[in-house]
Amino acid sequence: MSKKLISIIVPAYNESDCVDELARRLTLIFESEAQYDFECVIIENGSTDDTYEKLLKIHNKDSRFKVLQLARNFRMDGGLTAGLSVISGDACVLMTADLQDPPELIPEFLRLWEQGYENVFGVVTDRQGTGVIRTFNSRAFYWLANNLTAGRVTKNASDFRLVDRKVYEAVRNLEERNRFVRGLFSWVGFKSVGVPMVRPPRHGGESKAYSFQVIDLALKGIFAHSYLPLKFISMFGFVVTFVAFISLIWTIVDVFVHGVPFGGYGTIMSTLLLGIGIVTLILGIIGEYVALIYEEVKGRPNFIISQKIGL
């Protein structure tokens, strides 16, 4: 009887300091789980350092490590999507190359998969070596995403996960262009369980999760999985209109009772600026949705493959 194949997908962007240690630790997992066959597809995501050259050496040493080179950087979700397009394992593990997703958790994921869970994901309980701003961004995003999507985006859920073939096939068959992968895995459903994990500091190199990029990804994730911001605009507009109407009636009554009050320049300007700010905010939210529609209409691919090594 042939062994089941576990495919591992690892996007890597300028991870020269990490890929050798990643391969070493994954090899130990391969040896400890001898009842399975493994393949590891590392997506070289447009690196400008010698990550690709190191990946070629890793592949030449162990053919279970395969390389998918993209034409440029397509960010984390583009890399994961590219990896999902080429695998055929009975189950798939998604993880990062910086070793903040500890490979040593994979056996625990496998045990839960053997028990019948089809989507086993890491839930971050502590982020070591992370700055205050990055920690705040993560907490704010998960709080918003969890509440705006009726709990579909699990709080502190990581991209680090093991999913059954039926789950990753369902996700890769989704045709939307603005892909927030962890949100898609939550959306498709299936029997899921979270595994608490401590996210250690990076093994080496510098973080690519810059604040503005993280915020941009977070907004796309929220807008791609929730229509509540649009509904909020309607409710907010109704409330503002109601308050303005009551204020107008009060002003008319006050004019008849006390006469015309002295018009204050500061009050007028403050009201105008507040109104402009509210309108700008509303237009900004609508603009985010229009931008998502624009990306979908263009129909450009989520990634472009330059080379396949071992695939």
PDB file of N, CA and C in Angstrom, residues 149-243:
ATOM      1  N   THR A 149     -16.969  39.835  10.033  1.00  0.00           N
ATOM      2  CA  THR A 149     -17.274  38.658   9.213  1.00  0.00           C
ATOM      3  C   THR A 149     -18.071  37.614   9.975  1.00  0.00           C
ATOM      4  N   ALA A 150     -18.697  38.029  11.088  1.00  0.00           N
ATOM      5  CA  ALA A 150     -19.508  37.116  11.902  1.00  0.00           C
ATOM      6  C   ALA A 150     -18.707  35.898  12.348  1.00  0.00           C
ATOM      7  N   GLY A 151     -17.426  36.127  12.668  1.00  0.00           N
ATOM      8  CA  GLY A 151     -16.591  35.063  13.217  1.00  0.00           C
ATOM      9  C   GLY A 151     -15.946  34.152  12.193  1.00  0.00           C
ATOM     10  N   ARG A 152     -16.105  34.451  10.881  1.00  0.00           N
ATOM     11  CA  ARG A 152     -15.508  33.568   9.865  1.00  0.00           C
ATOM     12  C   ARG A 152     -13.987  33.651   9.872  1.00  0.00           C
ATOM     13  N   VAL A 153     -13.433  34.821  10.173  1.00  0.00           N
ATOM     14  CA  VAL A 153     -11.978  34.944  10.309  1.00  0.00           C
ATOM     15  C   VAL A 153     -11.658  34.761  11.786  1.00  0.00           C
ATOM     16  N   THR A 154     -11.110  33.589  12.116  1.00  0.00           N
ATOM     17  CA  THR A 154     -10.857  33.251  13.509  1.00  0.00           C
ATOM     18  C   THR A 154      -9.805  34.172  14.104  1.00  0.00           C
ATOM     19  N   LYS A 155     -10.056  34.633  15.308  1.00  0.00           N
ATOM     20  CA  LYS A 155      -9.139  35.555  15.971  1.00  0.00           C
ATOM     21  C   LYS A 155      -7.774  34.896  16.173  1.00  0.00           C
ATOM     22  N   ASN A 156      -6.713  35.586  15.728  1.00  0.00           N
ATOM     23  CA  ASN A 156      -5.317  35.141  15.856  1.00  0.00           C
ATOM     24  C   ASN A 156      -4.992  33.881  15.068  1.00  0.00           C
ATOM     25  N   ALA A 157      -5.851  33.519  14.105  1.00  0.00           N
ATOM     26  CA  ALA A 157      -5.550  32.369  13.249  1.00  0.00           C
ATOM     27  C   ALA A 157      -4.367  32.698  12.342  1.00  0.00           C
ATOM     28  N   SER A 158      -3.518  31.714  12.115  1.00  0.00           N
ATOM     29  CA  SER A 158      -2.322  31.896  11.304  1.00  0.00           C
ATOM     30  C   SER A 158      -2.516  31.263   9.928  1.00  0.00           C
ATOM     31  N   ASP A 159      -1.665  31.675   8.966  1.00  0.00           N
ATOM     32  CA  ASP A 159      -1.619  30.962   7.683  1.00  0.00           C
ATOM     33  C   ASP A 159      -1.043  29.563   7.866  1.00  0.00           C
ATOM     34  N   PHE A 160      -0.295  29.347   8.946  1.00  0.00           N
ATOM     35  CA  PHE A 160       0.323  28.049   9.234  1.00  0.00           C
ATOM     36  C   PHE A 160      -0.785  27.049   9.533  1.00  0.00           C
ATOM     37  N   ARG A 161      -0.938  26.065   8.641  1.00  0.00           N
ATOM     38  CA  ARG A 161      -2.037  25.118   8.788  1.00  0.00           C
ATOM     39  C   ARG A 161      -1.784  23.856   7.966  1.00  0.00           C
ATOM     40  N   LEU A 162      -2.505  22.813   8.302  1.00  0.00           N
ATOM     41  CA  LEU A 162      -2.560  21.593   7.501  1.00  0.00           C
ATOM     42  C   LEU A 162      -3.993  21.411   7.050  1.00  0.00           C
ATOM     43  N   VAL A 163      -4.185  21.226   5.753  1.00  0.00           N
ATOM     44  CA  VAL A 163      -5.539  21.074   5.212  1.00  0.00           C
ATOM     45  C   VAL A 163      -5.611  19.820   4.347  1.00  0.00           C
ATOM     46  N   ASP A 164      -6.749  19.188   4.388  1.00  0.00           N
ATOM     47  CA  ASP A 164      -7.004  18.007   3.574  1.00  0.00           C
ATOM     48  C   ASP A 164      -7.087  18.397   2.094  1.00  0.00           C
ATOM     49  N   ARG A 165      -6.907  17.397   1.219  1.00  0.00           N
ATOM     50  CA  ARG A 165      -6.936  17.678  -0.220  1.00  0.00           C
ATOM     51  C   ARG A 165      -8.251  18.348  -0.636  1.00  0.00           C
ATOM     52  N   LYS A 166      -9.385  17.882  -0.100  1.00  0.00           N
ATOM     53  CA  LYS A 166     -10.670  18.455  -0.498  1.00  0.00           C
ATOM     54  C   LYS A 166     -10.764  19.930  -0.123  1.00  0.00           C
ATOM     55  N   VAL A 167     -10.063  20.328   0.960  1.00  0.00           N
ATOM     56  CA  VAL A 167     -10.097  21.716   1.403  1.00  0.00           C
ATOM     57  C   VAL A 167      -9.259  22.588   0.472  1.00  0.00           C
ATOM     58  N   TYR A 168      -8.008  22.181   0.206  1.00  0.00           N
ATOM     59  CA  TYR A 168      -7.162  23.049  -0.631  1.00  0.00           C
ATOM     60  C   TYR A 168      -7.638  23.065  -2.078  1.00  0.00           C
ATOM     61  N   GLU A 169      -8.282  21.979  -2.527  1.00  0.00           N
ATOM     62  CA  GLU A 169      -8.843  22.004  -3.877  1.00  0.00           C
ATOM     63  C   GLU A 169     -10.013  22.977  -3.957  1.00  0.00           C
ATOM     64  N   ALA A 170     -10.814  23.025  -2.896  1.00  0.00           N
ATOM     65  CA  ALA A 170     -11.928  23.980  -2.874  1.00  0.00           C
ATOM     66  C   ALA A 170     -11.411  25.412  -2.918  1.00  0.00           C
ATOM     67  N   VAL A 171     -10.318  25.698  -2.194  1.00  0.00           N
ATOM     68  CA  VAL A 171      -9.765  27.049  -2.168  1.00  0.00           C
ATOM     69  C   VAL A 171      -9.120  27.407  -3.498  1.00  0.00           C
ATOM     70  N   ARG A 172      -8.357  26.494  -4.077  1.00  0.00           N
ATOM     71  CA  ARG A 172      -7.684  26.861  -5.329  1.00  0.00           C
ATOM     72  C   ARG A 172      -8.653  26.940  -6.506  1.00  0.00           C
ATOM     73  N   ASN A 173      -9.848  26.393  -6.365  1.00  0.00           N
ATOM     74  CA  ASN A 173     -10.848  26.513  -7.425  1.00  0.00           C
ATOM     75  C   ASN A 173     -11.613  27.834  -7.352  1.00  0.00           C
ATOM     76  N   LEU A 174     -11.450  28.575  -6.259  1.00  0.00           N
ATOM     77  CA  LEU A 174     -12.068  29.893  -6.171  1.00  0.00           C
ATOM     78  C   LEU A 174     -11.345  30.842  -7.124  1.00  0.00           C
ATOM     79  N   GLU A 175     -12.073  31.615  -7.884  1.00  0.00           N
ATOM     80  CA  GLU A 175     -11.479  32.393  -8.967  1.00  0.00           C
ATOM     81  C   GLU A 175     -11.231  33.863  -8.630  1.00  0.00           C
ATOM     82  N   GLU A 176     -11.525  34.286  -7.416  1.00  0.00           N
ATOM     83  CA  GLU A 176     -11.353  35.703  -7.105  1.00  0.00           C
ATOM     84  C   GLU A 176      -9.883  36.108  -7.120  1.00  0.00           C
ATOM     85  N   ARG A 177      -9.611  37.361  -7.478  1.00  0.00           N
ATOM     86  CA  ARG A 177      -8.243  37.847  -7.635  1.00  0.00           C
ATOM     87  C   ARG A 177      -7.673  38.397  -6.330  1.00  0.00           C
ATOM     88  N   ASN A 178      -8.502  39.033  -5.532  1.00  0.00           N
ATOM     89  CA  ASN A 178      -8.031  39.604  -4.267  1.00  0.00           C
ATOM     90  C   ASN A 178      -8.112  38.523  -3.203  1.00  0.00           C
ATOM     91  N   ARG A 179      -7.034  37.764  -3.095  1.00  0.00           N
ATOM     92  CA  ARG A 179      -7.060  36.570  -2.264  1.00  0.00           C
ATOM     93  C   ARG A 179      -6.442  36.854  -0.885  1.00  0.00           C
ATOM     94  N   PHE A 180      -7.249  36.615   0.119  1.00  0.00           N
ATOM     95  CA  PHE A 180      -6.781  36.626   1.494  1.00  0.00           C
ATOM     96  C   PHE A 180      -6.904  35.181   1.947  1.00  0.00           C
ATOM     97  N   VAL A 181      -5.790  34.434   1.819  1.00  0.00           N
ATOM     98  CA  VAL A 181      -5.834  32.977   1.857  1.00  0.00           C
ATOM     99  C   VAL A 181      -6.414  32.436   3.153  1.00  0.00           C
ATOM    100  N   ARG A 182      -5.994  32.979   4.304  1.00  0.00           N
ATOM    101  CA  ARG A 182      -6.517  32.418   5.553  1.00  0.00           C
ATOM    102  C   ARG A 182      -8.019  32.662   5.668  1.00  0.00           C
ATOM    103  N   GLY A 183      -8.497  33.777   5.089  1.00  0.00           N
ATOM    104  CA  GLY A 183      -9.931  34.031   5.061  1.00  0.00           C
ATOM    105  C   GLY A 183     -10.667  33.042   4.168  1.00  0.00           C
ATOM    106  N   LEU A 184     -10.048  32.672   3.040  1.00  0.00           N
ATOM    107  CA  LEU A 184     -10.670  31.713   2.130  1.00  0.00           C
ATOM    108  C   LEU A 184     -10.782  30.334   2.768  1.00  0.00           C
ATOM    109  N   PHE A 185      -9.754  29.934   3.504  1.00  0.00           N
ATOM    110  CA  PHE A 185      -9.822  28.632   4.173  1.00  0.00           C
ATOM    111  C   PHE A 185     -10.912  28.628   5.243  1.00  0.00           C
ATOM    112  N   SER A 186     -11.120  29.754   5.892  1.00  0.00           N
ATOM    113  CA  SER A 186     -12.216  29.842   6.849  1.00  0.00           C
ATOM    114  C   SER A 186     -13.560  29.815   6.138  1.00  0.00           C
ATOM    115  N   TRP A 187     -13.637  30.489   4.995  1.00  0.00           N
ATOM    116  CA  TRP A 187     -14.901  30.617   4.266  1.00  0.00           C
ATOM    117  C   TRP A 187     -15.397  29.279   3.733  1.00  0.00           C
ATOM    118  N   VAL A 188     -14.477  28.421   3.230  1.00  0.00           N
ATOM    119  CA  VAL A 188     -14.931  27.166   2.621  1.00  0.00           C
ATOM    120  C   VAL A 188     -15.467  26.185   3.658  1.00  0.00           C
ATOM    121  N   GLY A 189     -15.128  26.397   4.938  1.00  0.00           N
ATOM    122  CA  GLY A 189     -15.694  25.541   5.977  1.00  0.00           C
ATOM    123  C   GLY A 189     -14.885  24.281   6.229  1.00  0.00           C
ATOM    124  N   PHE A 190     -15.555  23.123   6.273  1.00  0.00           N
ATOM    125  CA  PHE A 190     -14.990  21.820   6.610  1.00  0.00           C
ATOM    126  C   PHE A 190     -14.704  21.732   8.113  1.00  0.00           C
ATOM    127  N   LYS A 191     -14.378  20.532   8.552  1.00  0.00           N
ATOM    128  CA  LYS A 191     -14.165  20.286   9.979  1.00  0.00           C
ATOM    129  C   LYS A 191     -12.821  20.876  10.395  1.00  0.00           C
ATOM    130  N   SER A 192     -12.872  21.879  11.254  1.00  0.00           N
ATOM    131  CA  SER A 192     -11.677  22.669  11.569  1.00  0.00           C
ATOM    132  C   SER A 192     -11.371  22.652  13.062  1.00  0.00           C
ATOM    133  N   VAL A 193     -10.087  22.845  13.372  1.00  0.00           N
ATOM    134  CA  VAL A 193      -9.662  22.951  14.767  1.00  0.00           C
ATOM    135  C   VAL A 193      -8.412  23.825  14.828  1.00  0.00           C
ATOM    136  N   GLY A 194      -8.327  24.641  15.874  1.00  0.00           N
ATOM    137  CA  GLY A 194      -7.159  25.486  16.079  1.00  0.00           C
ATOM    138  C   GLY A 194      -6.204  24.878  17.080  1.00  0.00           C
ATOM    139  N   VAL A 195      -4.912  25.077  16.858  1.00  0.00           N
ATOM    140  CA  VAL A 195      -3.865  24.577  17.745  1.00  0.00           C
ATOM    141  C   VAL A 195      -3.113  25.775  18.317  1.00  0.00           C
ATOM    142  N   PRO A 196      -3.158  25.988  19.632  1.00  0.00           N
ATOM    143  CA  PRO A 196      -2.427  27.130  20.216  1.00  0.00           C
ATOM    144  C   PRO A 196      -0.931  27.015  19.932  1.00  0.00           C
ATOM    145  N   MET A 197      -0.323  28.141  19.597  1.00  0.00           N
ATOM    146  CA  MET A 197       1.107  28.132  19.295  1.00  0.00           C
ATOM    147  C   MET A 197       1.725  29.467  19.687  1.00  0.00           C
ATOM    148  N   VAL A 198       2.974  29.405  20.121  1.00  0.00           N
ATOM    149  CA  VAL A 198       3.764  30.606  20.370  1.00  0.00           C
ATOM    150  C   VAL A 198       4.584  30.882  19.121  1.00  0.00           C
ATOM    151  N   ARG A 199       4.466  32.090  18.583  1.00  0.00           N
ATOM    152  CA  ARG A 199       5.233  32.438  17.381  1.00  0.00           C
ATOM    153  C   ARG A 199       6.591  32.967  17.808  1.00  0.00           C
ATOM    154  N   PRO A 200       7.651  32.214  17.532  1.00  0.00           N
ATOM    155  CA  PRO A 200       8.995  32.646  17.950  1.00  0.00           C
ATOM    156  C   PRO A 200       9.517  33.773  17.061  1.00  0.00           C
ATOM    157  N   PRO A 201      10.615  34.397  17.455  1.00  0.00           N
ATOM    158  CA  PRO A 201      11.227  35.424  16.596  1.00  0.00           C
ATOM    159  C   PRO A 201      11.723  34.791  15.291  1.00  0.00           C
ATOM    160  N   ARG A 202      11.958  35.624  14.302  1.00  0.00           N
ATOM    161  CA  ARG A 202      12.526  35.151  13.041  1.00  0.00           C
ATOM    162  C   ARG A 202      13.860  34.457  13.296  1.00  0.00           C
ATOM    163  N   HIS A 203      14.143  33.417  12.499  1.00  0.00           N
ATOM    164  CA  HIS A 203      15.435  32.744  12.621  1.00  0.00           C
ATOM    165  C   HIS A 203      16.564  33.652  12.150  1.00  0.00           C
ATOM    166  N   GLY A 204      16.294  34.452  11.140  1.00  0.00           N
ATOM    167  CA  GLY A 204      17.314  35.353  10.601  1.00  0.00           C
ATOM    168  C   GLY A 204      16.687  36.313   9.610  1.00  0.00           C
ATOM    169  N   GLY A 205      17.470  37.281   9.156  1.00  0.00           N
ATOM    170  CA  GLY A 205      16.966  38.246   8.191  1.00  0.00           C
ATOM    171  C   GLY A 205      16.022  39.258   8.815  1.00  0.00           C
ATOM    172  N   GLU A 206      15.389  40.029   7.950  1.00  0.00           N
ATOM    173  CA  GLU A 206      14.495  41.091   8.400  1.00  0.00           C
ATOM    174  C   GLU A 206      13.063  40.774   8.011  1.00  0.00           C
ATOM    175  N   SER A 207      12.129  41.235   8.844  1.00  0.00           N
ATOM    176  CA  SER A 207      10.716  41.033   8.566  1.00  0.00           C
ATOM    177  C   SER A 207      10.302  41.811   7.327  1.00  0.00           C
ATOM    178  N   LYS A 208       9.461  41.191   6.502  1.00  0.00           N
ATOM    179  CA  LYS A 208       8.909  41.865   5.319  1.00  0.00           C
ATOM    180  C   LYS A 208       7.509  42.400   5.592  1.00  0.00           C
ATOM    181  N   ALA A 209       7.036  42.213   6.826  1.00  0.00           N
ATOM    182  CA  ALA A 209       5.680  42.651   7.191  1.00  0.00           C
ATOM    183  C   ALA A 209       5.708  44.105   7.635  1.00  0.00           C
ATOM    184  N   TYR A 210       5.912  45.010   6.662  1.00  0.00           N
ATOM    185  CA  TYR A 210       5.941  46.429   6.974  1.00  0.00           C
ATOM    186  C   TYR A 210       4.530  46.914   7.295  1.00  0.00           C
ATOM    187  N   SER A 211       4.445  47.925   8.144  1.00  0.00           N
ATOM    188  CA  SER A 211       3.145  48.352   8.675  1.00  0.00           C
ATOM    189  C   SER A 211       2.139  48.676   7.575  1.00  0.00           C
ATOM    190  N   PHE A 212       2.545  49.474   6.581  1.00  0.00           N
ATOM    191  CA  PHE A 212       1.593  49.871   5.543  1.00  0.00           C
ATOM    192  C   PHE A 212       1.147  48.669   4.711  1.00  0.00           C
ATOM    193  N   GLN A 213       2.060  47.732   4.431  1.00  0.00           N
ATOM    194  CA  GLN A 213       1.675  46.546   3.685  1.00  0.00           C
ATOM    195  C   GLN A 213       0.737  45.668   4.503  1.00  0.00           C
ATOM    196  N   VAL A 214       1.007  45.561   5.796  1.00  0.00           N
ATOM    197  CA  VAL A 214       0.134  44.771   6.668  1.00  0.00           C
ATOM    198  C   VAL A 214      -1.254  45.391   6.731  1.00  0.00           C
ATOM    199  N   ILE A 215      -1.311  46.720   6.860  1.00  0.00           N
ATOM    200  CA  ILE A 215      -2.605  47.399   6.910  1.00  0.00           C
ATOM    201  C   ILE A 215      -3.352  47.227   5.594  1.00  0.00           C
ATOM    202  N   ASP A 216      -2.633  47.335   4.469  1.00  0.00           N
ATOM    203  CA  ASP A 216      -3.256  47.148   3.152  1.00  0.00           C
ATOM    204  C   ASP A 216      -3.836  45.748   3.021  1.00  0.00           C
ATOM    205  N   LEU A 217      -3.064  44.735   3.441  1.00  0.00           N
ATOM    206  CA  LEU A 217      -3.553  43.361   3.390  1.00  0.00           C
ATOM    207  C   LEU A 217      -4.753  43.174   4.304  1.00  0.00           C
ATOM    208  N   ALA A 218      -4.693  43.788   5.487  1.00  0.00           N
ATOM    209  CA  ALA A 218      -5.798  43.654   6.441  1.00  0.00           C
ATOM    210  C   ALA A 218      -7.082  44.253   5.869  1.00  0.00           C
ATOM    211  N   LEU A 219      -6.979  45.433   5.247  1.00  0.00           N
ATOM    212  CA  LEU A 219      -8.155  46.054   4.660  1.00  0.00           C
ATOM    213  C   LEU A 219      -8.734  45.205   3.535  1.00  0.00           C
ATOM    214  N   LYS A 220      -7.848  44.661   2.707  1.00  0.00           N
ATOM    215  CA  LYS A 220      -8.339  43.798   1.624  1.00  0.00           C
ATOM    216  C   LYS A 220      -9.031  42.563   2.199  1.00  0.00           C
ATOM    217  N   GLY A 221      -8.432  42.007   3.262  1.00  0.00           N
ATOM    218  CA  GLY A 221      -9.032  40.829   3.880  1.00  0.00           C
ATOM    219  C   GLY A 221     -10.410  41.126   4.425  1.00  0.00           C
ATOM    220  N   ILE A 222     -10.570  42.293   5.067  1.00  0.00           N
ATOM    221  CA  ILE A 222     -11.868  42.662   5.634  1.00  0.00           C
ATOM    222  C   ILE A 222     -12.881  42.952   4.528  1.00  0.00           C
ATOM    223  N   PHE A 223     -12.494  43.781   3.550  1.00  0.00           N
ATOM    224  CA  PHE A 223     -13.435  44.162   2.507  1.00  0.00           C
ATOM    225  C   PHE A 223     -13.794  42.991   1.594  1.00  0.00           C
ATOM    226  N   ALA A 224     -12.872  42.028   1.435  1.00  0.00           N
ATOM    227  CA  ALA A 224     -13.155  40.874   0.581  1.00  0.00           C
ATOM    228  C   ALA A 224     -14.087  39.873   1.244  1.00  0.00           C
ATOM    229  N   HIS A 225     -14.235  39.967   2.567  1.00  0.00           N
ATOM    230  CA  HIS A 225     -15.041  38.976   3.276  1.00  0.00           C
ATOM    231  C   HIS A 225     -16.187  39.583   4.075  1.00  0.00           C
ATOM    232  N   SER A 226     -16.439  40.878   3.918  1.00  0.00           N
ATOM    233  CA  SER A 226     -17.511  41.495   4.695  1.00  0.00           C
ATOM    234  C   SER A 226     -18.123  42.667   3.937  1.00  0.00           C
ATOM    235  N   TYR A 227     -19.454  42.757   3.970  1.00  0.00           N
ATOM    236  CA  TYR A 227     -20.174  43.889   3.392  1.00  0.00           C
ATOM    237  C   TYR A 227     -20.656  44.853   4.482  1.00  0.00           C
ATOM    238  N   LEU A 228     -20.311  44.571   5.734  1.00  0.00           N
ATOM    239  CA  LEU A 228     -20.780  45.407   6.830  1.00  0.00           C
ATOM    240  C   LEU A 228     -20.341  46.870   6.720  1.00  0.00           C
ATOM    241  N   PRO A 229     -19.095  47.163   6.237  1.00  0.00           N
ATOM    242  CA  PRO A 229     -18.747  48.579   6.081  1.00  0.00           C
ATOM    243  C   PRO A 229     -19.712  49.341   5.184  1.00  0.00           C
ATOM    244  N   LEU A 230     -20.205  48.689   4.106  1.00  0.00           N
ATOM    245  CA  LEU A 230     -21.174  49.349   3.234  1.00  0.00           C
ATOM    246  C   LEU A 230     -22.498  49.568   3.968  1.00  0.00           C
ATOM    247  N   LYS A 231     -22.909  48.559   4.738  1.00  0.00           N
ATOM    248  CA  LYS A 231     -24.146  48.718   5.505  1.00  0.00           C
ATOM    249  C   LYS A 231     -23.977  49.798   6.577  1.00  0.00           C
ATOM    250  N   PHE A 232     -22.774  49.881   7.122  1.00  0.00           N
ATOM    251  CA  PHE A 232     -22.499  50.907   8.127  1.00  0.00           C
ATOM    252  C   PHE A 232     -22.662  52.292   7.533  1.00  0.00           C
ATOM    253  N   ILE A 233     -22.263  52.471   6.274  1.00  0.00           N
ATOM    254  CA  ILE A 233     -22.412  53.776   5.620  1.00  0.00           C
ATOM    255  C   ILE A 233     -23.881  54.171   5.576  1.00  0.00           C
ATOM    256  N   SER A 234     -24.758  53.237   5.209  1.00  0.00           N
ATOM    257  CA  SER A 234     -26.189  53.525   5.132  1.00  0.00           C
ATOM    258  C   SER A 234     -26.741  53.892   6.505  1.00  0.00           C
ATOM    259  N   MET A 235     -26.367  53.111   7.513  1.00  0.00           N
ATOM    260  CA  MET A 235     -26.859  53.388   8.873  1.00  0.00           C
ATOM    261  C   MET A 235     -26.316  54.722   9.381  1.00  0.00           C
ATOM    262  N   PHE A 236     -25.039  54.974   9.111  1.00  0.00           N
ATOM    263  CA  PHE A 236     -24.425  56.214   9.560  1.00  0.00           C
ATOM    264  C   PHE A 236     -25.074  57.414   8.883  1.00  0.00           C
ATOM    265  N   GLY A 237     -25.332  57.294   7.586  1.00  0.00           N
ATOM    266  CA  GLY A 237     -25.991  58.367   6.851  1.00  0.00           C
ATOM    267  C   GLY A 237     -27.382  58.652   7.396  1.00  0.00           C
ATOM    268  N   PHE A 238     -28.116  57.589   7.757  1.00  0.00           N
ATOM    269  CA  PHE A 238     -29.453  57.776   8.326  1.00  0.00           C
ATOM    270  C   PHE A 238     -29.373  58.518   9.662  1.00  0.00           C
ATOM    271  N   VAL A 239     -28.432  58.109  10.527  1.00  0.00           N
ATOM    272  CA  VAL A 239     -28.290  58.737  11.842  1.00  0.00           C
ATOM    273  C   VAL A 239     -27.910  60.206  11.693  1.00  0.00           C
ATOM    274  N   VAL A 240     -26.919  60.502  10.819  1.00  0.00           N
ATOM    275  CA  VAL A 240     -26.487  61.883  10.623  1.00  0.00           C
ATOM    276  C   VAL A 240     -27.633  62.739  10.078  1.00  0.00           C
ATOM    277  N   THR A 241     -28.384  62.181   9.131  1.00  0.00           N
ATOM    278  CA  THR A 241     -29.517  62.918   8.567  1.00  0.00           C
ATOM    279  C   THR A 241     -30.574  63.203   9.630  1.00  0.00           C
ATOM    280  N   PHE A 242     -30.852  62.216  10.481  1.00  0.00           N
ATOM    281  CA  PHE A 242     -31.845  62.390  11.549  1.00  0.00           C
ATOM    282  C   PHE A 242     -31.400  63.472  12.532  1.00  0.00           C
ATOM    283  N   VAL A 243     -30.124  63.407  12.946  1.00  0.00           N
ATOM    284  CA  VAL A 243     -29.600  64.399  13.880  1.00  0.00           C
ATOM    285  C   VAL A 243     -29.629  65.790  13.251  1.00  0.00           C
TER     286      VAL A 243
END
